[in-house]
XYZ file of C-alpha atoms in Angstrom:
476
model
C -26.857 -15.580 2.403
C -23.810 -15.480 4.527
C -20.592 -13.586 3.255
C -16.996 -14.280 4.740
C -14.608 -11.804 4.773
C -10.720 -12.916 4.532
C -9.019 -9.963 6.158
C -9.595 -7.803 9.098
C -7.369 -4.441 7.863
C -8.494 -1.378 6.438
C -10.324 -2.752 3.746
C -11.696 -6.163 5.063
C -13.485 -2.988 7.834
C -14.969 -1.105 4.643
C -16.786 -4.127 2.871
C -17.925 -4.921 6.429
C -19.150 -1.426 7.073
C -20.632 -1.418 3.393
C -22.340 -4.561 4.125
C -23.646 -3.494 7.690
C -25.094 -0.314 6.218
C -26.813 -2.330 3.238
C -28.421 -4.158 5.710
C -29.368 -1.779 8.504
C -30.727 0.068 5.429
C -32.759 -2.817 4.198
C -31.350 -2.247 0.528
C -30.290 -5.551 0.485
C -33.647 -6.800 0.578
C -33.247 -9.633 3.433
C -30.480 -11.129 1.443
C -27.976 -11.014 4.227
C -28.641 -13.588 6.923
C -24.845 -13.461 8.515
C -21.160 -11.974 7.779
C -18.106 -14.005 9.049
C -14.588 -12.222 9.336
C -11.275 -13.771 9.818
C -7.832 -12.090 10.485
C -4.686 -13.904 11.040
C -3.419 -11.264 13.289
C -5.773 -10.385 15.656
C -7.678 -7.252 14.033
C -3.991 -5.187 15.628
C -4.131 -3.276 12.271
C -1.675 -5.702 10.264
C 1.685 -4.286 8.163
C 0.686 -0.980 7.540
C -1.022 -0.064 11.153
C 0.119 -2.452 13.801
C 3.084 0.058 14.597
C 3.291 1.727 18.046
C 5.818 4.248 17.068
C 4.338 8.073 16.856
C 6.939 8.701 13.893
C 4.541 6.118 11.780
C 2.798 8.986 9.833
C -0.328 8.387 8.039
C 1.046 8.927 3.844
C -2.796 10.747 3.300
C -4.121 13.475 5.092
C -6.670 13.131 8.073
C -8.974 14.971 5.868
C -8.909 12.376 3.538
C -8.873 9.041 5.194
C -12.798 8.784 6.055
C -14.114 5.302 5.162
C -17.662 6.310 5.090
C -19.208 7.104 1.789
C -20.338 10.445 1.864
C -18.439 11.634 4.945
C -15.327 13.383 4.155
C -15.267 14.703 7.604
C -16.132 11.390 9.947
C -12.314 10.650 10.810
C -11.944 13.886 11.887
C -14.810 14.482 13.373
C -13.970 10.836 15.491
C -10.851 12.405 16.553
C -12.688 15.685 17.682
C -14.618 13.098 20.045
C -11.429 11.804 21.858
C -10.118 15.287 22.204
C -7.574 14.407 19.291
C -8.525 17.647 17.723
C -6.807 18.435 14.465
C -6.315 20.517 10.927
C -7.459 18.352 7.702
C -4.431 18.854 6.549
C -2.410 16.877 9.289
C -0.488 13.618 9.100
C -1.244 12.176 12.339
C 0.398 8.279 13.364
C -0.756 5.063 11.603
C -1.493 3.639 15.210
C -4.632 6.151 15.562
C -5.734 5.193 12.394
C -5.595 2.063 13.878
C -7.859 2.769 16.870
C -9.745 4.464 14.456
C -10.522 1.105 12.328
C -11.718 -0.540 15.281
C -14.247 1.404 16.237
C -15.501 1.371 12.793
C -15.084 -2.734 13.069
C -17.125 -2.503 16.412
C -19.899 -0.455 15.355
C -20.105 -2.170 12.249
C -20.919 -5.610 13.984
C -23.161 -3.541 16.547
C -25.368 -2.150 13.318
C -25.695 -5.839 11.789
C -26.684 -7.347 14.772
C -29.191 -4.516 15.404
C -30.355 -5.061 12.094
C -30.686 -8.778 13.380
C -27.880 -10.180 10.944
C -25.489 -12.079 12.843
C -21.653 -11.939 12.788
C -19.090 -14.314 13.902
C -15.692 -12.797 14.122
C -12.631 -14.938 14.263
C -8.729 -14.208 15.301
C -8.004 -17.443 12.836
C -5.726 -17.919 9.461
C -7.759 -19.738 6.620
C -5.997 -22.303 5.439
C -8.647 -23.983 2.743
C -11.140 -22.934 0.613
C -13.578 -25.233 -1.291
C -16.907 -25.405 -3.027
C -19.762 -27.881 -1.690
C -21.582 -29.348 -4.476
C -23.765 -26.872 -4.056
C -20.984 -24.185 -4.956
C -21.087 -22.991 -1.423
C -17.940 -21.576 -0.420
C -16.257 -24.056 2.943
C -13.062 -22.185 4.262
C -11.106 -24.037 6.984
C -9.005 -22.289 9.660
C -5.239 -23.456 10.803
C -7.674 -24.872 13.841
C -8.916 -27.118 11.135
C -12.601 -25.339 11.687
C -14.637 -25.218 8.909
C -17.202 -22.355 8.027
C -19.610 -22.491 5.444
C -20.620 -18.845 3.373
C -22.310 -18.424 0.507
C -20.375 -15.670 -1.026
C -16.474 -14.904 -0.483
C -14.378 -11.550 0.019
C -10.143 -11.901 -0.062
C -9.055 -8.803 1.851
C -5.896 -9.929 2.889
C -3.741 -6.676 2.326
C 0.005 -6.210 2.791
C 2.772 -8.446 3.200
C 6.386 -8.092 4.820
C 8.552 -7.207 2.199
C 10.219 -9.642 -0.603
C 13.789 -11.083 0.884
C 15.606 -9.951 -1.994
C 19.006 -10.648 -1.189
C 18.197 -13.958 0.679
C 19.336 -12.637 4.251
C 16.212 -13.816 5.999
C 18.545 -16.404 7.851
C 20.620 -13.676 9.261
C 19.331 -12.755 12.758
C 20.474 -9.157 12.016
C 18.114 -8.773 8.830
C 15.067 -7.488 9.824
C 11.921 -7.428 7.768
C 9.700 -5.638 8.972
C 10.370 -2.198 8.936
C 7.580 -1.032 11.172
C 8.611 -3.970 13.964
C 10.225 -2.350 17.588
C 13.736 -2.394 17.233
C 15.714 -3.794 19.913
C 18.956 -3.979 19.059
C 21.503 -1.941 21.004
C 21.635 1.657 20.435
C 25.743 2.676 20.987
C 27.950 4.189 18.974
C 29.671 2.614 15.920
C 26.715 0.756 15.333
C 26.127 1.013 11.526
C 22.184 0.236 10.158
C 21.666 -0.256 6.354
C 18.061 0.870 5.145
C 17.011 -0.822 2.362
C 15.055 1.629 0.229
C 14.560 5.455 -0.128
C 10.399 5.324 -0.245
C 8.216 5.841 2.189
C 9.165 2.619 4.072
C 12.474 3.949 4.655
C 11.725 7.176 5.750
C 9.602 6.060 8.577
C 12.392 3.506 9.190
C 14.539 6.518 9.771
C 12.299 8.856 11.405
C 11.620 5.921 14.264
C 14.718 4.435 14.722
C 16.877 8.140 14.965
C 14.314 8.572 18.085
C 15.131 5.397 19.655
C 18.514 5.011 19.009
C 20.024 8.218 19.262
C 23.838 6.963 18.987
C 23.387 4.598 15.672
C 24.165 5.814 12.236
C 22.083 5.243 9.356
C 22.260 4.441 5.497
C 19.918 4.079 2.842
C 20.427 2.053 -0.038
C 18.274 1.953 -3.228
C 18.301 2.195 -7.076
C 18.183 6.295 -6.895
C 19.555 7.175 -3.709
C 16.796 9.482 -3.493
C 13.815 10.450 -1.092
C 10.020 10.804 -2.057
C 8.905 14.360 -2.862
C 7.613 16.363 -0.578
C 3.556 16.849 -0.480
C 2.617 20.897 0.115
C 1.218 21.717 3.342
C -2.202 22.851 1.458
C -3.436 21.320 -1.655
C -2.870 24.325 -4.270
C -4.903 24.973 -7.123
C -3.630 23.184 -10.140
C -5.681 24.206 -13.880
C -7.121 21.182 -15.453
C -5.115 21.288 -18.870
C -2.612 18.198 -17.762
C -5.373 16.015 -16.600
C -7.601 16.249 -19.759
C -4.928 16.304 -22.245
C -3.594 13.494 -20.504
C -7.118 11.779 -20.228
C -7.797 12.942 -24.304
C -4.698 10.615 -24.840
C -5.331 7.376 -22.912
C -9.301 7.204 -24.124
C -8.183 7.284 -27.852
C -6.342 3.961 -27.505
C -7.251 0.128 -26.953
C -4.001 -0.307 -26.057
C -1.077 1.707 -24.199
C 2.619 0.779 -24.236
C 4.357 1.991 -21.092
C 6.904 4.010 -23.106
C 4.776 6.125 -24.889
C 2.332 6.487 -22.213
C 5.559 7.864 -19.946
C 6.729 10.036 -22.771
C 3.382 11.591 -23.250
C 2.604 12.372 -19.302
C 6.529 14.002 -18.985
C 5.592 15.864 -22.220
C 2.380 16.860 -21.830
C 3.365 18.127 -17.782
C 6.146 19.746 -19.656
C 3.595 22.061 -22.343
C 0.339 22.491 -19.773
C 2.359 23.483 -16.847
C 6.123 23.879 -17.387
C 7.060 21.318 -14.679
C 9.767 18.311 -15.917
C 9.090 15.041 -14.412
C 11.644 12.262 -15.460
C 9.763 9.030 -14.371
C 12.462 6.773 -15.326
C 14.840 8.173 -12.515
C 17.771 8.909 -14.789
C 19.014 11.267 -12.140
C 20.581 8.697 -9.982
C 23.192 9.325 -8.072
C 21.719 12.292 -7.518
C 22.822 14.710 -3.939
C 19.702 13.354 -1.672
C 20.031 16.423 0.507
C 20.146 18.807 -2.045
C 17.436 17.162 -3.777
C 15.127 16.771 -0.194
C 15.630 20.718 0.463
C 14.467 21.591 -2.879
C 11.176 19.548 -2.237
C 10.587 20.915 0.924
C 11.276 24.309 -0.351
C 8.919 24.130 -2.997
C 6.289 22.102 -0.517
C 6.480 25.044 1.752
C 5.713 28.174 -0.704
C 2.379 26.276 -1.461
C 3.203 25.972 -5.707
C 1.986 23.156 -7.475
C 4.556 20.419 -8.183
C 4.467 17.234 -10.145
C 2.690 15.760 -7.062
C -0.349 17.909 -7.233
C -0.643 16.850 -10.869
C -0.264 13.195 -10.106
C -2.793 13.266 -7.632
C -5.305 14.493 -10.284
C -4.530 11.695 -12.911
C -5.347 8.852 -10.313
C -8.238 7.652 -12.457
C -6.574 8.619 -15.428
C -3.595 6.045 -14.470
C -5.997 3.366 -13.447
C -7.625 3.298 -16.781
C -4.065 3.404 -18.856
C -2.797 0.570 -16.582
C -6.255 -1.516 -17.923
C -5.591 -0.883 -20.933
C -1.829 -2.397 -20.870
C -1.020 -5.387 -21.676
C 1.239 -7.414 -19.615
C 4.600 -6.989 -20.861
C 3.791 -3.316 -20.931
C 2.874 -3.704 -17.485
C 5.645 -5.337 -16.284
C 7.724 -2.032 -18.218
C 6.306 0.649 -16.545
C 7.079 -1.617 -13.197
C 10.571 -1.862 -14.059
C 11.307 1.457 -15.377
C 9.048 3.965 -14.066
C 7.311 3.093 -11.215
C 9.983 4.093 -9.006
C 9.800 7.507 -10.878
C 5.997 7.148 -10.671
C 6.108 6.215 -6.406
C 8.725 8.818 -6.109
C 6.694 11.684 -6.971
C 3.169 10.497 -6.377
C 3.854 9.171 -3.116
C 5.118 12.308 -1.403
C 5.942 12.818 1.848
C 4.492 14.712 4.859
C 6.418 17.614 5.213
C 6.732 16.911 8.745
C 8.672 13.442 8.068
C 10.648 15.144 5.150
C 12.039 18.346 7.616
C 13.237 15.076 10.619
C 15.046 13.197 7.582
C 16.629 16.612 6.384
C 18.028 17.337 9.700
C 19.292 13.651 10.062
C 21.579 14.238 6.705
C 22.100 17.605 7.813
C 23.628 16.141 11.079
C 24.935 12.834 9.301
C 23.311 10.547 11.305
C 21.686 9.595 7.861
C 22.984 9.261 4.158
C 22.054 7.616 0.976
C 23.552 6.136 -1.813
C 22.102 4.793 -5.413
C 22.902 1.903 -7.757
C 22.333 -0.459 -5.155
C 22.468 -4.191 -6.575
C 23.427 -7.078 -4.008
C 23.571 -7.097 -0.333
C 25.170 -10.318 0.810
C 26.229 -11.318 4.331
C 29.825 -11.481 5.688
C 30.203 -13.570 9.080
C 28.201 -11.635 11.545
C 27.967 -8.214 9.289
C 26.429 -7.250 6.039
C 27.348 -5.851 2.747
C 25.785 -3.945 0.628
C 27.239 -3.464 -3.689
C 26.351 -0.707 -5.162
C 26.738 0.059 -8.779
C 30.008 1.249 -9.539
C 31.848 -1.029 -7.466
C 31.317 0.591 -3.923
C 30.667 -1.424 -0.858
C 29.692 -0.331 2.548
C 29.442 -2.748 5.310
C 26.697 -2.426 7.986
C 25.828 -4.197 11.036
C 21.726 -4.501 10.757
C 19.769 -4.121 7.827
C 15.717 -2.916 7.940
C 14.399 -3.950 4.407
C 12.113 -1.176 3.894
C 11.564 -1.737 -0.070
C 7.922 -1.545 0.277
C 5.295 -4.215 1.100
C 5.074 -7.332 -1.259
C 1.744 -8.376 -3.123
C 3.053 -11.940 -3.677
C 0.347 -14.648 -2.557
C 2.158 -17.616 -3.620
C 3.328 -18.015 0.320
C -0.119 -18.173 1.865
C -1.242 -21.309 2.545
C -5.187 -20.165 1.620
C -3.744 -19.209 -1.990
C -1.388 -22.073 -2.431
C -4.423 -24.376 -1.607
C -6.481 -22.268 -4.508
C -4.180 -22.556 -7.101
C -3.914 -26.065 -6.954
C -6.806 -26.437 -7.193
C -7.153 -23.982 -10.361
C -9.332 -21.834 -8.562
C -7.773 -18.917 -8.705
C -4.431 -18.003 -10.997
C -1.465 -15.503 -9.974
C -0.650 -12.556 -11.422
C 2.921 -11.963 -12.496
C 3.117 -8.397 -10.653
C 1.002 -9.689 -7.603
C -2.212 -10.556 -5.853
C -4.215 -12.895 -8.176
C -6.487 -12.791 -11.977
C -9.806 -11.246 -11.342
C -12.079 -8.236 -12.838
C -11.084 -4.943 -13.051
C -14.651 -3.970 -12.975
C -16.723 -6.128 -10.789
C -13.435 -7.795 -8.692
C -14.578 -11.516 -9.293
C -12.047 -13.883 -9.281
C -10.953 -16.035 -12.177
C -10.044 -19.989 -11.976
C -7.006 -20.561 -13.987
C -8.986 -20.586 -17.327
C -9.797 -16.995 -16.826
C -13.644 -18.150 -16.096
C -15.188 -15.348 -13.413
C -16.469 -17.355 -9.782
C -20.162 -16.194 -9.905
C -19.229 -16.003 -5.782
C -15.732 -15.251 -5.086
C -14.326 -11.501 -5.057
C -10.942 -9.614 -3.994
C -10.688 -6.427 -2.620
C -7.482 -4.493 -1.974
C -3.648 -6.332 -2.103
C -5.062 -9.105 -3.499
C -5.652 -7.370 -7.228
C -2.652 -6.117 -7.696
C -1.605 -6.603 -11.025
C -5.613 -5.966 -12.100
C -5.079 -3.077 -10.460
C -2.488 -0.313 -10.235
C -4.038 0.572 -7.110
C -4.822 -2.023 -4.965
C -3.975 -0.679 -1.424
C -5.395 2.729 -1.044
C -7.664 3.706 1.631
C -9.844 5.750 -0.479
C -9.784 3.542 -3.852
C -10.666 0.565 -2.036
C -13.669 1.916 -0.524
C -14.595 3.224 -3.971
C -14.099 -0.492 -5.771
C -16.190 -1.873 -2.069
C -19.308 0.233 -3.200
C -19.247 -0.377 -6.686
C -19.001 -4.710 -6.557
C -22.422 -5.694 -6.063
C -21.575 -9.209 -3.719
C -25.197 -9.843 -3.319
């Protein structure tokens, strides 16, 4: 059979890999005759690695961004090899990860075609998927060349942010938040970050090293920054994350309130830590806040992020067991809370935006809730009836999982092939990541991997989830 794979980032390289070592191996039993890959962009590492800015940092540690089952250690031991020597517990720059993913991508087309299995790699957008009357799967390219697989794989990751606000006619709006910024760097030049998360702080961190004279802003619902992740992962006792487990495995169904309540309680008796995950502390002093977290990061004590971490699966299995609406709750009300404090910071990144507020070439403010354009400027609303005018704006609210814009999804659904999920990516298994037609029936031949299941999936973009969910889908 020949398998296509959509998608040429992080995760389109593990089922590649995966499928490369299944057939090197021989445990695919001859089934593999030939693996296509597209990417629209080229294979440069797409949203989340195509930046060449060395204030990019990777959100994970090296030590933990292997994609090779079995071998914790391979990244590092690839960086060893091109004297990039460095602790496990580093956050080195998403452009290495980059180089990183390509030799993966090369070796993995070397192994197949050692093995004898052929691969035809394409810098090419599809366009159109259909099924021959043999339920072959024909995808057609935006050169209006069409391949023919027998089995399909949608890796097709991260988007540019949503244009909330509608300024994507504006020539000062930009939306991508990890693009090179050339606008002029003088002073009174005022730049309005949309967002406090991660996004925004490598926003900051890259643009306060380029343009030195510029001030900054952040704008966002809480005003405040991600927590801070410890330099060393400290030992946390396993009371949370069993009681916690105990709770979600006793019921078919979990309602995002409760399940909220119960993880800030249950934090609250096992380990004396208060987590708020619906963010009523808005408003909040961002600097005061940041140098707590990086306080507490530094003395090496467990916070709410080391007890996150360890409820990963525990989330993931509460999040199946949610209906809709209740998804759509815990999306509105405590995901933010959730992102917050799960997705921490480096400490490295967090110390460069402390010492931008410190100086006040950054601030923050909360409650944001319109940013409109006025002539040649911008202005962002915030909550209680503040405004602040700014002369760029970098949305960096996080990367968007809606599909509906791709021509290769637009052609599906109308088809019925696939449906869309209200919180992203499209309907498919949470077990087996088959995709369903908009009937809910599974294609026997037709998976999704990564940004595509969001919405299935709470997780749909990590590194090390996604190479998990690639091992466990049996495509053959």
């Amino acid at each position: 059979m020949i398998i296509s794979i959509v998608g040429g980032g992080a995760t389109g390289i593990t089922i590649l890999r995966h499928l490369a070592e299944l057939a090197a191996s021989g445990r695919d039993h001859g089934a593999i005759s030939g693996i296509q890959l597209f990417d629209k962009s080229g294979f440069d590492g797409g949203v989340a690695y195509r930046t060449q800015s060395d204030r990019h940092l990777l959100n994970m540690k090296a030590s933990t961004m292997s994609i090779r089952p079995g071998d914790a250690d391979e990244f590092l031991r690839w960086l060893r090899a091109r004297g990039l020597s460095c602790h496990g517990n580093r956050h080195l720059p998403r452009m290495v990860y980059r180089d990183y993913l390509d030799a993966v991508r090369l070796a993995a087309i070397a192994q197949c075609r050692s093995a004898g299995v052929p691969v035809h790699v394409e810098h090419a957008e599809i366009v159109r998927m259909r099924f021959s009357p043999d339920r072959d799967v024909l995808l057609t390219t935006d050169r209006n060349i069409t391949h023919i697989s027998s089995v399909l794989i949608l890796c097709t990751g991260h988007n540019a942010p949503d244009d909330h606000y509608g300024l994507a006619a504006n020539p000062n709006y930009i939306r991508d938040p990890y693009a090179q910024f050339t606008f002029a760097d003088r002073d009174g030049v005022e730049v309005g970050i949309l967002g406090s998360g991660l996004s925004a702080v490598d926003t900051a961190a890259a643009l306060a090293k380029t343009h030195q004279s510029v001030r900054m802003t952040c704008f966002s619902r809480s005003g405040l920054f991600p927590t801070v992740q410890p330099v060393t992962s400290p030992a946390i006792a396993n009371g949370f994350r069993d009681a916690l487990d105990r709770y979600v495995a006793s019921r078919e169904q979990i309602e995002a309130d409760a399940f909220a309540a119960r993880l800030s309680g249950l934090l609250l008796e096992t380990t004396g830590i208060r987590c708020d995950l619906s963010c009523r502390n808005v408003g909040g002093d961002a600097l005061a806040d940041l140098e707590h977290n990086i306080g507490r990061a530094e003395s090496g004590e467990p916070s709410v992020y080391s007890y996150l971490v360890s409820v990963i699966d525990v989330m993931c299995d509460a999040w199946s067991r949610m209906r809709d609406v209740e998804k759509m709750r815990f999306m509105d009300v405590y995901n933010s809370g959730w992102l917050r404090n799960r997705s921490a910071m480096p400490l490295e990144n967090a110390i460069r935006i402390r010492d931008l507020m410190r100086s006040g070439r950054l601030s923050a403010h909360a409650r944001l809730r319109n940013v409109t354009g006025i002539g040649g400027r911008f202005r962002a609303i915030l909550g209680d009836g503040d405004r602040h005018d700014v002369d760029y704006v970098i949305d960096a609210t996080g990367p968007s999982y809606r599909l509906d814009p791709s021509p290769l999804y637009q052609d599906m659904q109308r088809q019925g092939l696939i449906a869309f999920d209200a919180l992203g990516g499209i309907r498919c298994g949470s077990d087996d990541g088959r995709v369903h037609d908009r009937h809910g029936t599974a294609h026997p031949n037709v998976y999704a991997v990564g940004g595509p299941t969001k919405g299935t999936h709470f997780y749909a973009a990590a590194v090390d989830i996604n190479l998990r969910r690639a091992q466990e889908h049996h495509y053959l």
